[in-house]
């Protein structure tokens, strides 16, 4: 039993974990699609808004790196969001070549709509559990989140990459 996917008890548990994560992702993603359509957004644009919601005004290069995109593609995404009135661009006063992306009021409201929609969906699911089940799920997800957050901090704080948020 080396814990490889599908091998032994740990492998079976890993398979179940992966299946549960995929199902959770599909559940939340499918519910979000309708709301995104109402807002005239695609997944790339929504991910950009969510990134800015969590990190505040951010350099274009940092957005591209964080979202796994190339700078030209990120520029197209931001162009669409600026055109919809959801974002505004400005130059970094210390380096005019650096573009800073930030919300407009409409962009903040649109993002809050997406978040509220997700919250309502999550509450509907949680209502089906008794308190003990609910607490167990929350603790497990918080553990997963903190584990991933530790990994993400290492990626984001690489001094050789343009991934530092809010660097002005």
mmCIF file of C-alpha atoms in Angstrom:
data_model
loop_
_atom_site.group_PDB
_atom_site.id
_atom_site.type_symbol
_atom_site.label_atom_id
_atom_site.label_comp_id
_atom_site.label_asym_id
_atom_site.label_seq_id
_atom_site.Cartn_x
_atom_site.Cartn_y
_atom_site.Cartn_z
ATOM 1 C CA UNK A 1 0.000 0.000 0.000
ATOM 2 C CA UNK A 2 1.934 2.989 -1.214
ATOM 3 C CA UNK A 3 -1.046 5.365 -1.301
ATOM 4 C CA UNK A 4 -1.110 5.715 -5.078
ATOM 5 C CA UNK A 5 -4.457 6.486 -6.629
ATOM 6 C CA UNK A 6 -6.612 3.369 -6.635
ATOM 7 C CA UNK A 7 -4.153 1.172 -4.696
ATOM 8 C CA UNK A 8 -5.047 -0.123 -1.253
ATOM 9 C CA UNK A 9 -7.176 1.526 1.400
ATOM 10 C CA UNK A 10 -5.424 4.912 1.142
ATOM 11 C CA UNK A 11 -5.728 4.815 -2.644
ATOM 12 C CA UNK A 12 -9.462 4.103 -2.384
ATOM 13 C CA UNK A 13 -9.828 6.964 0.079
ATOM 14 C CA UNK A 14 -7.868 9.226 -2.281
ATOM 15 C CA UNK A 15 -10.187 8.229 -5.138
ATOM 16 C CA UNK A 16 -13.221 9.097 -2.985
ATOM 17 C CA UNK A 17 -11.644 12.429 -2.008
ATOM 18 C CA UNK A 18 -10.927 13.359 -5.639
ATOM 19 C CA UNK A 19 -14.453 12.338 -6.654
ATOM 20 C CA UNK A 20 -15.964 14.449 -3.837
ATOM 21 C CA UNK A 21 -13.873 17.501 -4.784
ATOM 22 C CA UNK A 22 -14.834 17.135 -8.457
ATOM 23 C CA UNK A 23 -18.509 16.814 -7.526
ATOM 24 C CA UNK A 24 -18.341 19.869 -5.248
ATOM 25 C CA UNK A 25 -16.609 21.854 -7.975
ATOM 26 C CA UNK A 26 -19.221 20.824 -10.570
ATOM 27 C CA UNK A 27 -22.064 21.582 -8.170
ATOM 28 C CA UNK A 28 -20.854 25.096 -7.434
ATOM 29 C CA UNK A 29 -19.705 25.795 -11.020
ATOM 30 C CA UNK A 30 -22.959 24.707 -12.679
ATOM 31 C CA UNK A 31 -24.976 26.839 -10.294
ATOM 32 C CA UNK A 32 -22.742 29.826 -11.016
ATOM 33 C CA UNK A 33 -23.076 29.624 -14.806
ATOM 34 C CA UNK A 34 -26.625 30.987 -14.843
ATOM 35 C CA UNK A 35 -25.660 33.959 -12.712
ATOM 36 C CA UNK A 36 -22.620 34.665 -14.884
ATOM 37 C CA UNK A 37 -24.782 34.569 -18.000
ATOM 38 C CA UNK A 38 -27.139 37.164 -16.472
ATOM 39 C CA UNK A 39 -24.129 39.403 -15.845
ATOM 40 C CA UNK A 40 -22.733 38.812 -19.341
ATOM 41 C CA UNK A 41 -19.557 37.204 -17.973
ATOM 42 C CA UNK A 42 -17.568 34.128 -18.877
ATOM 43 C CA UNK A 43 -15.558 32.020 -16.421
ATOM 44 C CA UNK A 44 -12.262 33.826 -17.119
ATOM 45 C CA UNK A 45 -13.856 37.194 -16.446
ATOM 46 C CA UNK A 46 -15.552 35.934 -13.273
ATOM 47 C CA UNK A 47 -12.275 34.462 -11.997
ATOM 48 C CA UNK A 48 -10.599 37.809 -12.601
ATOM 49 C CA UNK A 49 -13.295 39.607 -10.617
ATOM 50 C CA UNK A 50 -13.012 37.089 -7.774
ATOM 51 C CA UNK A 51 -9.235 37.484 -7.691
ATOM 52 C CA UNK A 52 -9.574 41.263 -7.404
ATOM 53 C CA UNK A 53 -12.288 40.870 -4.773
ATOM 54 C CA UNK A 54 -9.911 38.861 -2.581
ATOM 55 C CA UNK A 55 -6.693 40.785 -3.266
ATOM 56 C CA UNK A 56 -7.755 44.344 -4.064
ATOM 57 C CA UNK A 57 -6.150 46.464 -6.795
ATOM 58 C CA UNK A 58 -3.633 44.223 -8.539
ATOM 59 C CA UNK A 59 -0.980 44.514 -11.216
ATOM 60 C CA UNK A 60 -1.962 43.107 -14.612
ATOM 61 C CA UNK A 61 1.064 40.790 -14.590
ATOM 62 C CA UNK A 62 0.156 39.430 -11.153
ATOM 63 C CA UNK A 63 -3.401 38.763 -12.350
ATOM 64 C CA UNK A 64 -2.118 36.868 -15.372
ATOM 65 C CA UNK A 65 0.295 34.779 -13.309
ATOM 66 C CA UNK A 66 -2.197 33.999 -10.572
ATOM 67 C CA UNK A 67 -4.877 32.962 -13.059
ATOM 68 C CA UNK A 68 -2.443 30.953 -15.184
ATOM 69 C CA UNK A 69 -2.818 33.194 -18.205
ATOM 70 C CA UNK A 70 -0.456 34.991 -20.553
ATOM 71 C CA UNK A 71 -0.350 38.781 -20.387
ATOM 72 C CA UNK A 72 -1.940 39.313 -23.853
ATOM 73 C CA UNK A 73 -4.877 37.054 -22.909
ATOM 74 C CA UNK A 74 -5.239 38.808 -19.553
ATOM 75 C CA UNK A 75 -5.335 42.147 -21.380
ATOM 76 C CA UNK A 76 -8.250 40.907 -23.506
ATOM 77 C CA UNK A 77 -10.131 39.744 -20.391
ATOM 78 C CA UNK A 78 -9.535 43.068 -18.651
ATOM 79 C CA UNK A 79 -10.546 44.983 -21.827
ATOM 80 C CA UNK A 80 -13.930 43.222 -21.742
ATOM 81 C CA UNK A 81 -14.391 43.952 -18.036
ATOM 82 C CA UNK A 82 -13.453 47.601 -18.553
ATOM 83 C CA UNK A 83 -15.924 47.736 -21.465
ATOM 84 C CA UNK A 84 -18.680 46.369 -19.231
ATOM 85 C CA UNK A 85 -17.850 49.028 -16.640
ATOM 86 C CA UNK A 86 -16.695 46.471 -14.044
ATOM 87 C CA UNK A 87 -12.992 47.413 -13.885
ATOM 88 C CA UNK A 88 -10.779 50.394 -14.366
ATOM 89 C CA UNK A 89 -7.096 50.502 -15.213
ATOM 90 C CA UNK A 90 -4.501 52.905 -13.945
ATOM 91 C CA UNK A 91 -0.738 53.252 -14.139
ATOM 92 C CA UNK A 92 1.580 52.689 -11.212
ATOM 93 C CA UNK A 93 2.927 56.178 -10.357
ATOM 94 C CA UNK A 94 6.424 54.739 -9.795
ATOM 95 C CA UNK A 95 6.460 52.839 -13.116
ATOM 96 C CA UNK A 96 4.025 53.965 -15.798
ATOM 97 C CA UNK A 97 4.548 50.680 -17.714
ATOM 98 C CA UNK A 98 2.817 48.789 -14.906
ATOM 99 C CA UNK A 99 -0.978 48.555 -15.204
ATOM 100 C CA UNK A 100 -3.057 48.322 -12.028
ATOM 101 C CA UNK A 101 -6.556 46.802 -12.293
ATOM 102 C CA UNK A 102 -9.279 47.637 -9.799
ATOM 103 C CA UNK A 103 -13.038 47.521 -9.357
ATOM 104 C CA UNK A 104 -15.561 50.132 -10.294
ATOM 105 C CA UNK A 105 -18.715 50.288 -8.160
ATOM 106 C CA UNK A 106 -20.567 48.209 -10.779
ATOM 107 C CA UNK A 107 -17.789 45.618 -10.770
ATOM 108 C CA UNK A 108 -17.928 45.314 -6.995
ATOM 109 C CA UNK A 109 -21.726 44.907 -7.142
ATOM 110 C CA UNK A 110 -21.514 42.256 -9.884
ATOM 111 C CA UNK A 111 -18.928 40.303 -7.903
ATOM 112 C CA UNK A 112 -21.056 40.534 -4.776
ATOM 113 C CA UNK A 113 -23.973 39.079 -6.772
ATOM 114 C CA UNK A 114 -21.834 36.085 -7.738
ATOM 115 C CA UNK A 115 -20.729 35.599 -4.133
ATOM 116 C CA UNK A 116 -24.281 35.906 -2.801
ATOM 117 C CA UNK A 117 -25.526 33.381 -5.351
ATOM 118 C CA UNK A 118 -22.836 30.909 -4.263
ATOM 119 C CA UNK A 119 -23.679 31.550 -0.602
ATOM 120 C CA UNK A 120 -27.372 30.814 -1.177
ATOM 121 C CA UNK A 121 -26.518 27.564 -2.969
ATOM 122 C CA UNK A 122 -24.137 26.491 -0.202
ATOM 123 C CA UNK A 123 -26.753 27.253 2.471
ATOM 124 C CA UNK A 124 -29.325 25.095 0.655
ATOM 125 C CA UNK A 125 -26.909 22.166 0.705
ATOM 126 C CA UNK A 126 -25.976 22.738 4.365
ATOM 127 C CA UNK A 127 -29.629 22.808 5.468
ATOM 128 C CA UNK A 128 -29.818 19.071 4.731
ATOM 129 C CA UNK A 129 -27.209 18.201 7.388
ATOM 130 C CA UNK A 130 -27.606 17.940 11.132
ATOM 131 C CA UNK A 131 -25.306 20.139 13.217
ATOM 132 C CA UNK A 132 -22.654 17.445 13.754
ATOM 133 C CA UNK A 133 -22.407 16.683 10.015
ATOM 134 C CA UNK A 134 -22.300 20.378 9.190
ATOM 135 C CA UNK A 135 -19.540 21.056 11.697
ATOM 136 C CA UNK A 136 -17.513 18.110 10.395
ATOM 137 C CA UNK A 137 -17.788 19.285 6.779
ATOM 138 C CA UNK A 138 -16.808 22.850 7.688
ATOM 139 C CA UNK A 139 -13.790 21.688 9.702
ATOM 140 C CA UNK A 140 -12.676 19.414 6.859
ATOM 141 C CA UNK A 141 -12.995 22.168 4.261
ATOM 142 C CA UNK A 142 -11.144 24.619 6.523
ATOM 143 C CA UNK A 143 -8.337 22.075 6.882
ATOM 144 C CA UNK A 144 -8.211 21.627 3.109
ATOM 145 C CA UNK A 145 -8.204 25.380 2.622
ATOM 146 C CA UNK A 146 -5.379 26.005 5.104
ATOM 147 C CA UNK A 147 -3.282 23.255 3.497
ATOM 148 C CA UNK A 148 -3.786 24.754 0.040
ATOM 149 C CA UNK A 149 -3.255 28.284 1.379
ATOM 150 C CA UNK A 150 0.212 27.297 2.668
ATOM 151 C CA UNK A 151 1.061 25.944 -0.798
ATOM 152 C CA UNK A 152 -0.328 29.047 -2.516
ATOM 153 C CA UNK A 153 1.681 31.430 -0.345
ATOM 154 C CA UNK A 154 4.873 29.727 -1.527
ATOM 155 C CA UNK A 155 3.813 30.169 -5.156
ATOM 156 C CA UNK A 156 2.651 33.759 -4.805
ATOM 157 C CA UNK A 157 5.640 35.043 -2.838
ATOM 158 C CA UNK A 158 8.298 33.860 -5.308
ATOM 159 C CA UNK A 159 10.524 36.966 -5.585
ATOM 160 C CA UNK A 160 11.525 36.042 -9.142
ATOM 161 C CA UNK A 161 7.964 36.210 -10.435
ATOM 162 C CA UNK A 162 5.549 39.083 -10.949
ATOM 163 C CA UNK A 163 3.071 37.556 -8.508
ATOM 164 C CA UNK A 164 3.211 40.005 -5.657
ATOM 165 C CA UNK A 165 -0.224 41.450 -5.108
ATOM 166 C CA UNK A 166 -0.895 45.099 -4.454
ATOM 167 C CA UNK A 167 2.760 45.983 -4.959
ATOM 168 C CA UNK A 168 2.726 49.682 -5.712
#
